[in-house]
CSV table of C-alpha atoms in Angstrom, one decimal:
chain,number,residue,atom,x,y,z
M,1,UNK,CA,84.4,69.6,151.6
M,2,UNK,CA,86.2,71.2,148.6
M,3,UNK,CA,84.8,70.8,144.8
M,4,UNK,CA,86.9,69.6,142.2
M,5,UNK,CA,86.9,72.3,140.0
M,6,UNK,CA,85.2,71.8,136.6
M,7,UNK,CA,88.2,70.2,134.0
M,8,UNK,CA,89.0,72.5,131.0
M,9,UNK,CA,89.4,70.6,127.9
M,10,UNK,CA,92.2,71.8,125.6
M,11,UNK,CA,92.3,72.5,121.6
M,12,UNK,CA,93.6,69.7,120.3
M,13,UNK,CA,95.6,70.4,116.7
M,14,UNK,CA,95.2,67.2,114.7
M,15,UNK,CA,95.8,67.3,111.2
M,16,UNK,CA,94.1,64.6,110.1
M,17,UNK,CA,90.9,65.8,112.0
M,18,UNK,CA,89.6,67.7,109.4
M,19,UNK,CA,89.1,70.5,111.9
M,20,UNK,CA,88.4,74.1,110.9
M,21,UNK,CA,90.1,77.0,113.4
M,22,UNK,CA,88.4,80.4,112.3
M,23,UNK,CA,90.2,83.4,114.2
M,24,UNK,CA,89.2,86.9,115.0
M,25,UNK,CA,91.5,89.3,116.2
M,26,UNK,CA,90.4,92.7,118.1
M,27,UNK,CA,92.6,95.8,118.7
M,28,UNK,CA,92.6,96.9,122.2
M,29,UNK,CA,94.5,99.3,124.1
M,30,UNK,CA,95.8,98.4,128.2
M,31,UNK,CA,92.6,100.6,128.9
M,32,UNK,CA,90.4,99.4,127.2
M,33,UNK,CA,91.3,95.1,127.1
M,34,UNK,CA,89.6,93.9,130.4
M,35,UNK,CA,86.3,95.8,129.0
M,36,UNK,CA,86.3,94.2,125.5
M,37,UNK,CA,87.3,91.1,126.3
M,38,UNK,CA,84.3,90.8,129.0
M,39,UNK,CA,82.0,92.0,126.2
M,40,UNK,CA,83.6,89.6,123.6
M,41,UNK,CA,83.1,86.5,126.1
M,42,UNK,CA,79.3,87.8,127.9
M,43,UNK,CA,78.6,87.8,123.9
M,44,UNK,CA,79.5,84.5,122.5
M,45,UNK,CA,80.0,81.7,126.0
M,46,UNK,CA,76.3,80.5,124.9
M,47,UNK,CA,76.0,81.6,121.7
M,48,UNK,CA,78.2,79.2,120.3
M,49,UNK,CA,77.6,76.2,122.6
M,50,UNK,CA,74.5,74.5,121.0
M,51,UNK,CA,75.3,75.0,117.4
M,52,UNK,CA,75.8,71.7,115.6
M,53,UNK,CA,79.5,71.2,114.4
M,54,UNK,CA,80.5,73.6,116.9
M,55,UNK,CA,83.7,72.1,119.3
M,56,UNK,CA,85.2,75.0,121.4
M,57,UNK,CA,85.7,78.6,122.5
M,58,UNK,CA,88.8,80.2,123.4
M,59,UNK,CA,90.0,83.7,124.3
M,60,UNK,CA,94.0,85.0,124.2
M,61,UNK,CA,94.6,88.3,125.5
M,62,UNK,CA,98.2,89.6,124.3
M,63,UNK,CA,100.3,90.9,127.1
M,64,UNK,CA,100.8,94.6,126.0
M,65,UNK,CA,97.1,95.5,125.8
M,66,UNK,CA,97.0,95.8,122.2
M,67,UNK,CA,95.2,92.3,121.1
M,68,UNK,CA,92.7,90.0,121.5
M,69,UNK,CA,92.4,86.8,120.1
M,70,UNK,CA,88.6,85.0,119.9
M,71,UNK,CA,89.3,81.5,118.6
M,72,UNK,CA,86.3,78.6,117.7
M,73,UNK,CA,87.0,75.3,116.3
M,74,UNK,CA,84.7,73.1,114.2
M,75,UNK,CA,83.9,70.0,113.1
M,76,UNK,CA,84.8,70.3,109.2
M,77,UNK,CA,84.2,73.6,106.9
M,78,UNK,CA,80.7,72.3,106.1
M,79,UNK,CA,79.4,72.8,109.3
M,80,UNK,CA,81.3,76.0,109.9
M,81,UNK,CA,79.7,76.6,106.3
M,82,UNK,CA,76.2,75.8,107.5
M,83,UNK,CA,76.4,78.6,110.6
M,84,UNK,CA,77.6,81.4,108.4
M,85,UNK,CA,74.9,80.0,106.0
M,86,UNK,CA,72.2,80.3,109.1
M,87,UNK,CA,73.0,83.9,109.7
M,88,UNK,CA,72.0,85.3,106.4
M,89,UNK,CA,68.9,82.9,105.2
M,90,UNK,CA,65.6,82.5,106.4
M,91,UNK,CA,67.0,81.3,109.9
M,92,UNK,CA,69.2,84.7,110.3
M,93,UNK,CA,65.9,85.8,112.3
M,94,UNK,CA,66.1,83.5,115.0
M,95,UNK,CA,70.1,83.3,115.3
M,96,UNK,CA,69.8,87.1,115.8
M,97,UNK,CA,67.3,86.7,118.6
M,98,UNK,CA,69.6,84.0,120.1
M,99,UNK,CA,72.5,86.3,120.2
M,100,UNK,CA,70.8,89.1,121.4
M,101,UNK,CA,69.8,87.4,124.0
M,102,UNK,CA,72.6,86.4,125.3
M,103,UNK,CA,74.8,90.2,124.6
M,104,UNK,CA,72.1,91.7,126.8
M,105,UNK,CA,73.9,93.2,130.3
M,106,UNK,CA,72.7,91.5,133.4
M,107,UNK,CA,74.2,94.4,135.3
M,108,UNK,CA,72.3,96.9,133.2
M,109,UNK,CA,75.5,98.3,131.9
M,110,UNK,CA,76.0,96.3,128.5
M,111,UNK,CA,79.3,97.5,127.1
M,112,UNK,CA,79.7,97.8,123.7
M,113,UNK,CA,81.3,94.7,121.5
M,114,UNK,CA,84.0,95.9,119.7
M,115,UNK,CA,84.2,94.2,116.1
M,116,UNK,CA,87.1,92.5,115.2
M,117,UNK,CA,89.0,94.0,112.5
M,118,UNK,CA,90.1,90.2,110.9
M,119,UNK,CA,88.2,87.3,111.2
M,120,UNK,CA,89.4,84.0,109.1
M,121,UNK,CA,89.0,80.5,108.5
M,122,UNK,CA,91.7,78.1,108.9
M,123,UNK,CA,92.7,74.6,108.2
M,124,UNK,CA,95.6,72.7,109.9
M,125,UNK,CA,98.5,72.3,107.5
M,126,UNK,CA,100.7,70.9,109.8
M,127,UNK,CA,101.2,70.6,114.2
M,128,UNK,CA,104.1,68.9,115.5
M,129,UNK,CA,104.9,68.3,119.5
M,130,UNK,CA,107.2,66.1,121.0
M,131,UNK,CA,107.1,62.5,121.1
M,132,UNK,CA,104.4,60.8,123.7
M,133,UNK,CA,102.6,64.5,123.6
M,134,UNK,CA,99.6,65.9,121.5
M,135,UNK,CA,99.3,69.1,119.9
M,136,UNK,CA,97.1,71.3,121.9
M,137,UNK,CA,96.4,74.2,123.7
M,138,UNK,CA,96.2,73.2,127.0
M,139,UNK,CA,93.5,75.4,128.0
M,140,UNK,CA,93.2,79.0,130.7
M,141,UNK,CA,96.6,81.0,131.5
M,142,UNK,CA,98.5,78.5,128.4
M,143,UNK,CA,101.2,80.9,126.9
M,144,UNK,CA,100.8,80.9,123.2
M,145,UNK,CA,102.5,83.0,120.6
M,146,UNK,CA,100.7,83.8,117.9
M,147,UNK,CA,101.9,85.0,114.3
M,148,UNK,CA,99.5,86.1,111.5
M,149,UNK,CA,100.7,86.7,108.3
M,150,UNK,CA,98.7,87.8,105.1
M,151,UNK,CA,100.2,87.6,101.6
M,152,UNK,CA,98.5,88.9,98.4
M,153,UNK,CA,97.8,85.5,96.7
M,154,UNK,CA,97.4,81.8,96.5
M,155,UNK,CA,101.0,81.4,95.1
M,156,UNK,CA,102.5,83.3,98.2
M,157,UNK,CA,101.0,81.6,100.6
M,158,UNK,CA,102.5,78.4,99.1
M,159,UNK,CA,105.9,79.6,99.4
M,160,UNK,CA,105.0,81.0,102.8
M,161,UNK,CA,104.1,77.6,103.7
M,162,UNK,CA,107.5,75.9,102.6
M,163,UNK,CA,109.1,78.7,104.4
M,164,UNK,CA,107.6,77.6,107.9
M,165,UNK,CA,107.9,74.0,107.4
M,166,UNK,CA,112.0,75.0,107.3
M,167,UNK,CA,110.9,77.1,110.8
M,168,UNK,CA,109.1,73.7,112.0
M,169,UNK,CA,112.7,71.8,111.2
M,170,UNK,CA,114.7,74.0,113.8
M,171,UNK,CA,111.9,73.7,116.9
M,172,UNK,CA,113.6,70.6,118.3
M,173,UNK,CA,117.0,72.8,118.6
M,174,UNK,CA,115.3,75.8,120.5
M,175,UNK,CA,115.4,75.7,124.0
M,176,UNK,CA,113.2,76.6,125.7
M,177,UNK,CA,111.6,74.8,122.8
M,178,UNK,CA,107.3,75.3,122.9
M,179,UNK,CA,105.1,72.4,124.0
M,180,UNK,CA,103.2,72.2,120.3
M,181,UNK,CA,103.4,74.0,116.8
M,182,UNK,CA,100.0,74.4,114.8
M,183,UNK,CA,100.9,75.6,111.6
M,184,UNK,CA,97.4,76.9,109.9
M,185,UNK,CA,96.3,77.8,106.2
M,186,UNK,CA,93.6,80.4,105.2
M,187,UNK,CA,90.7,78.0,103.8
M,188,UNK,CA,89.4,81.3,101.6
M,189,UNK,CA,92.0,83.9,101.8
M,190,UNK,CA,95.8,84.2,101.3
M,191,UNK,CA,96.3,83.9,105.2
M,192,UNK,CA,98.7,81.9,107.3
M,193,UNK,CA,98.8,81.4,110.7
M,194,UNK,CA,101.8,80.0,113.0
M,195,UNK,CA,100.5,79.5,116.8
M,196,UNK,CA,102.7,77.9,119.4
M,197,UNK,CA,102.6,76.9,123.4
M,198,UNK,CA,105.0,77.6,125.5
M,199,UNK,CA,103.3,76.5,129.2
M,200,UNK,CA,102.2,79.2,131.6
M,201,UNK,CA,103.0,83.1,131.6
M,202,UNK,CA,104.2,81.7,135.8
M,203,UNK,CA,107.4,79.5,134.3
M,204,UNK,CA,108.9,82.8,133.2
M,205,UNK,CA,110.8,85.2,135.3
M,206,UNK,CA,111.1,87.6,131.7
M,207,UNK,CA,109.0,86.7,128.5
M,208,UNK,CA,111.4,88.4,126.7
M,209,UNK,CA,113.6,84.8,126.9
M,210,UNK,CA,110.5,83.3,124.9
M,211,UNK,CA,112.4,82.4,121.5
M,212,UNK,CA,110.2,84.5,118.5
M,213,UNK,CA,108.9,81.8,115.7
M,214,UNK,CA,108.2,83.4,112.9
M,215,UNK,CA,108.4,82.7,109.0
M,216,UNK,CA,110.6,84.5,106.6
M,217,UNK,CA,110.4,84.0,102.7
M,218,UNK,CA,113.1,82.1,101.3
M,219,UNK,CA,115.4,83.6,98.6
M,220,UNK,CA,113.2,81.7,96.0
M,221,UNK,CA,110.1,83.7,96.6
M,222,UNK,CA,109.9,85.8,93.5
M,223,UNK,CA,109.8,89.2,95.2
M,224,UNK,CA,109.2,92.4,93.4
M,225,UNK,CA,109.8,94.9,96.0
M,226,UNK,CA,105.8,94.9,96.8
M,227,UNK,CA,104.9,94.7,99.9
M,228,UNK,CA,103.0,91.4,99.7
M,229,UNK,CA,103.7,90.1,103.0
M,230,UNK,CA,102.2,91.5,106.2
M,231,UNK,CA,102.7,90.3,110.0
M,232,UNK,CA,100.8,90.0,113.3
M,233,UNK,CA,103.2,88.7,115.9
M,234,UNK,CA,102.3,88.4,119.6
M,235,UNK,CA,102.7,86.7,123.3
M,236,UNK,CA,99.1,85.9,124.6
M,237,UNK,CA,97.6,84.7,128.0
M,238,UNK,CA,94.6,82.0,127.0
M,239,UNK,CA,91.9,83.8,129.7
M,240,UNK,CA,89.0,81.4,128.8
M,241,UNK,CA,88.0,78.2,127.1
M,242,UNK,CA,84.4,76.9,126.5
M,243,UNK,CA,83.6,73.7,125.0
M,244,UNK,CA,80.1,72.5,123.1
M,245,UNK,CA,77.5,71.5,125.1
M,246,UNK,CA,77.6,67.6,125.8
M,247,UNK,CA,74.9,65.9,124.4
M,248,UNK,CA,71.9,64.4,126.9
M,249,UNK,CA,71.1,60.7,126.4
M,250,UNK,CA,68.0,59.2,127.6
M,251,UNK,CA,68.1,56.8,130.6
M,252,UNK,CA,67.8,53.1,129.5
């Protein structure tokens, strides 16, 4: 008799949640992507799972070889707080034992970890998706574009922010149109993030037909030929997804 296979939960993007999303992106070549994203996942599917505030796991490979995307979420920024805290105090001893435990090769080979040239915290600022449906990620072989930006300060992200919530207007005209928009705000840096699901990489004969979201400063922005705006724009695959552990309750 067949077994149900195990159900993957997806991210769920609720603004109201109070739900930290901290990203970390990894350069890659077509070579080289199968390898690190092994290592990347052999290195963080148990580390993460018992940690208190923790919710979920997820890794995006882009199409073109050149990306990875590890994703967690978290309760609140406290508790994401509290495991940065627990890596460099007087528990940062036993965390390190944890994870080297669990980045040691079964095979024997252990591949080395590449380490992720960006990593960020983000709140939700806004996520929008059609009526009747949440905004998630619906979990392995989604197809979500991603688009990072990084602006020089506090005041740019602002009007980076007003920018995209013009982009978030025009979604409902697109078509294809995505599934979900999560628009997200550096908690501590001048980042913005604009992720967005489009189903599965199999309901498109050419990806290239997969409208490009992606935020341009209005003619407001007071812009003084700097270059204070940078941009990360990819298609990605979602390859895994790993939630907390469940908690264990005593019989009655």
């Amino acid at each position: 008799m067949a077994v149900a296979d195990k159900v993957i939960e997806p991210l769920i993007f609720d603004a109201a949640s109070g739900r930290i999303s901290v990203v970390s992106l990894y350069e890659t070549t077509a070579a080289t992507q199968k390898d690190t994203l092994k290592a990347v996942f052999k290195t963080s599917k148990s580390f993460y799972k018992t940690i208190p505030g923790f919710f979920n796991f997820a890794i995006f490979s882009s199409g073109d070889g050149t990306r990875l995307v590890e994703l967690t979420q978290w309760q609140d920024l406290a508790s994401y707080q509290a495991f940065k805290t627990s890596l460099t105090t007087e528990g940062a001893e036993d965390y390190k034992k944890y994870y080297e435990k669990y980045t040691q090769d079964k095979d024997g080979a252990d591949p080395a970890v590449t380490e992720p040239f960006l990593t960020a915290a983000f709140e939700i600022d806004q996520a929008i998706a059609p009526p009747g449906m949440i905004s998630a990620i619906p979990g392995e072989a989604a197809l979500v574009q991603i688009s990072g930006f990084k602006v020089d300060t506090a005041e740019h992200q602002v009007d980076l922010l007003v920018a995209a919530t013009e982009v978030f207007e025009t979604i409902p005209s697109l078509y294809p149109a995505p599934r979900s928009a999560i628009l997200l705000k550096g908690v501590d840096s001048p980042f913005v993030a604009l992720l967005s699901t489009w189903g599965t990489v199999t309901e498109f004969s050419d990806l290239s037909q997969v409208p490009t979201l992606t935020i341009t400063p209005g003619a407001t922005v007071d812009d003084t030929g700097e270059n204070w705006l940078t941009q990360d724009n990819n298609l990605y695959q979602v390859v895994k997804v790993i939630s907390a552990k469940p908690e264990k309750y005593g019989k009655d």
